[in-house]
Short mmCIF file of C-alpha atoms in Angstrom, two decimals:
data_model
loop_
_atom_site.label_atom_id
_atom_site.label_comp_id
_atom_site.label_asym_id
_atom_site.label_seq_id
_atom_site.Cartn_x
_atom_site.Cartn_y
_atom_site.Cartn_z
CA LEU G 1 79.26 145.63 -45.20
CA ILE G 2 80.94 144.72 -41.98
CA GLY G 3 78.72 141.78 -41.29
CA GLN G 4 78.94 140.43 -44.67
CA PHE G 5 82.92 140.97 -45.44
CA GLY G 6 84.41 141.87 -42.28
CA VAL G 7 86.17 144.56 -40.78
CA GLY G 8 89.30 144.12 -42.44
CA PHE G 9 87.59 144.51 -45.79
CA TYR G 10 85.47 147.31 -44.73
CA SER G 11 88.77 149.15 -43.61
CA SER G 12 89.92 149.03 -47.29
CA PHE G 13 87.59 152.27 -47.80
CA LEU G 14 89.72 154.04 -45.21
CA VAL G 15 92.12 154.60 -48.28
CA ALA G 16 90.14 153.74 -51.26
CA ASP G 17 86.75 155.23 -52.88
CA LYS G 18 86.04 152.22 -54.61
CA VAL G 19 86.89 148.21 -54.35
CA ARG G 20 86.75 145.65 -57.11
CA VAL G 21 87.17 141.91 -56.17
CA GLN G 22 87.63 139.96 -59.16
CA THR G 23 87.26 136.28 -58.23
CA LYS G 24 87.27 132.48 -60.21
CA SER G 25 86.72 129.39 -58.67
CA LYS G 26 88.29 126.34 -60.01
CA ASP G 27 85.06 124.44 -59.93
CA ASP G 28 83.14 127.03 -61.84
CA ASP G 29 83.60 128.29 -65.54
CA THR G 30 82.30 131.90 -64.50
CA GLN G 31 84.42 134.62 -63.18
CA TRP G 32 82.70 137.09 -60.98
CA VAL G 33 83.29 140.65 -59.97
CA TRP G 34 82.11 142.38 -57.01
CA GLU G 35 82.08 146.25 -56.45
CA SER G 36 81.29 148.99 -54.10
CA ALA G 37 82.00 152.58 -53.74
CA ILE G 38 82.50 154.97 -50.81
CA GLY G 39 78.94 156.33 -49.47
CA SER G 40 77.43 153.82 -51.10
CA VAL G 41 74.88 151.50 -49.30
CA SER G 42 74.93 148.93 -51.91
CA TYR G 43 77.29 146.66 -53.97
CA THR G 44 77.27 145.02 -57.28
CA VAL G 45 77.80 141.25 -58.13
CA SER G 46 77.98 140.18 -62.03
CA GLU G 47 79.71 138.13 -64.41
CA ASP G 48 83.15 139.62 -65.08
CA ALA G 49 83.62 141.01 -68.51
CA ALA G 50 87.40 141.51 -67.74
CA GLU G 51 89.79 140.52 -70.46
CA GLU G 52 91.85 139.14 -68.01
CA LYS G 53 90.77 135.68 -66.82
CA PHE G 54 91.52 133.76 -64.24
CA GLU G 55 92.14 130.06 -63.83
CA ARG G 56 91.23 130.50 -60.21
CA GLY G 57 92.10 132.98 -57.22
CA THR G 58 90.75 136.20 -56.56
CA LYS G 59 92.21 140.00 -57.27
CA ILE G 60 91.36 142.56 -55.33
CA THR G 61 91.94 146.22 -56.63
CA LEU G 62 91.57 149.38 -54.57
CA PHE G 63 90.97 152.67 -56.14
CA LEU G 64 93.08 154.91 -53.71
CA LYS G 65 91.71 158.31 -52.74
CA ASP G 66 93.54 161.45 -54.06
CA ASP G 67 94.91 161.73 -50.48
CA CYS G 68 96.08 158.44 -50.05
CA LYS G 69 98.30 157.81 -53.39
CA GLU G 70 101.30 157.53 -51.31
CA TYR G 71 100.20 153.88 -50.18
CA ASN G 72 100.92 152.74 -54.02
CA ASP G 73 104.50 152.90 -52.95
CA HIS G 74 105.63 149.59 -51.88
CA MET G 75 108.56 150.73 -49.28
CA LYS G 76 105.69 153.17 -47.83
CA ILE G 77 103.52 149.82 -47.22
CA ARG G 78 106.60 148.10 -46.12
CA ASP G 79 107.35 150.92 -43.55
CA LEU G 80 104.23 150.84 -41.89
#
């Protein structure tokens, strides 16, 4: 993963068990989703079946580890 997405993206697994990236280009009618879980040696990319559709842009969802739920508090993030 490091070579493909960079150290910043890879570091999301320090606090998350699973990462989902939903993305849509303004030039493509299809919205895509990328998912990977900690400990996995692979990832999936597929057409996004979610009801939430974007005109364009990207949404990154981190599924926080149980011992990292404190990072769900915006004040904790601000104070880092």
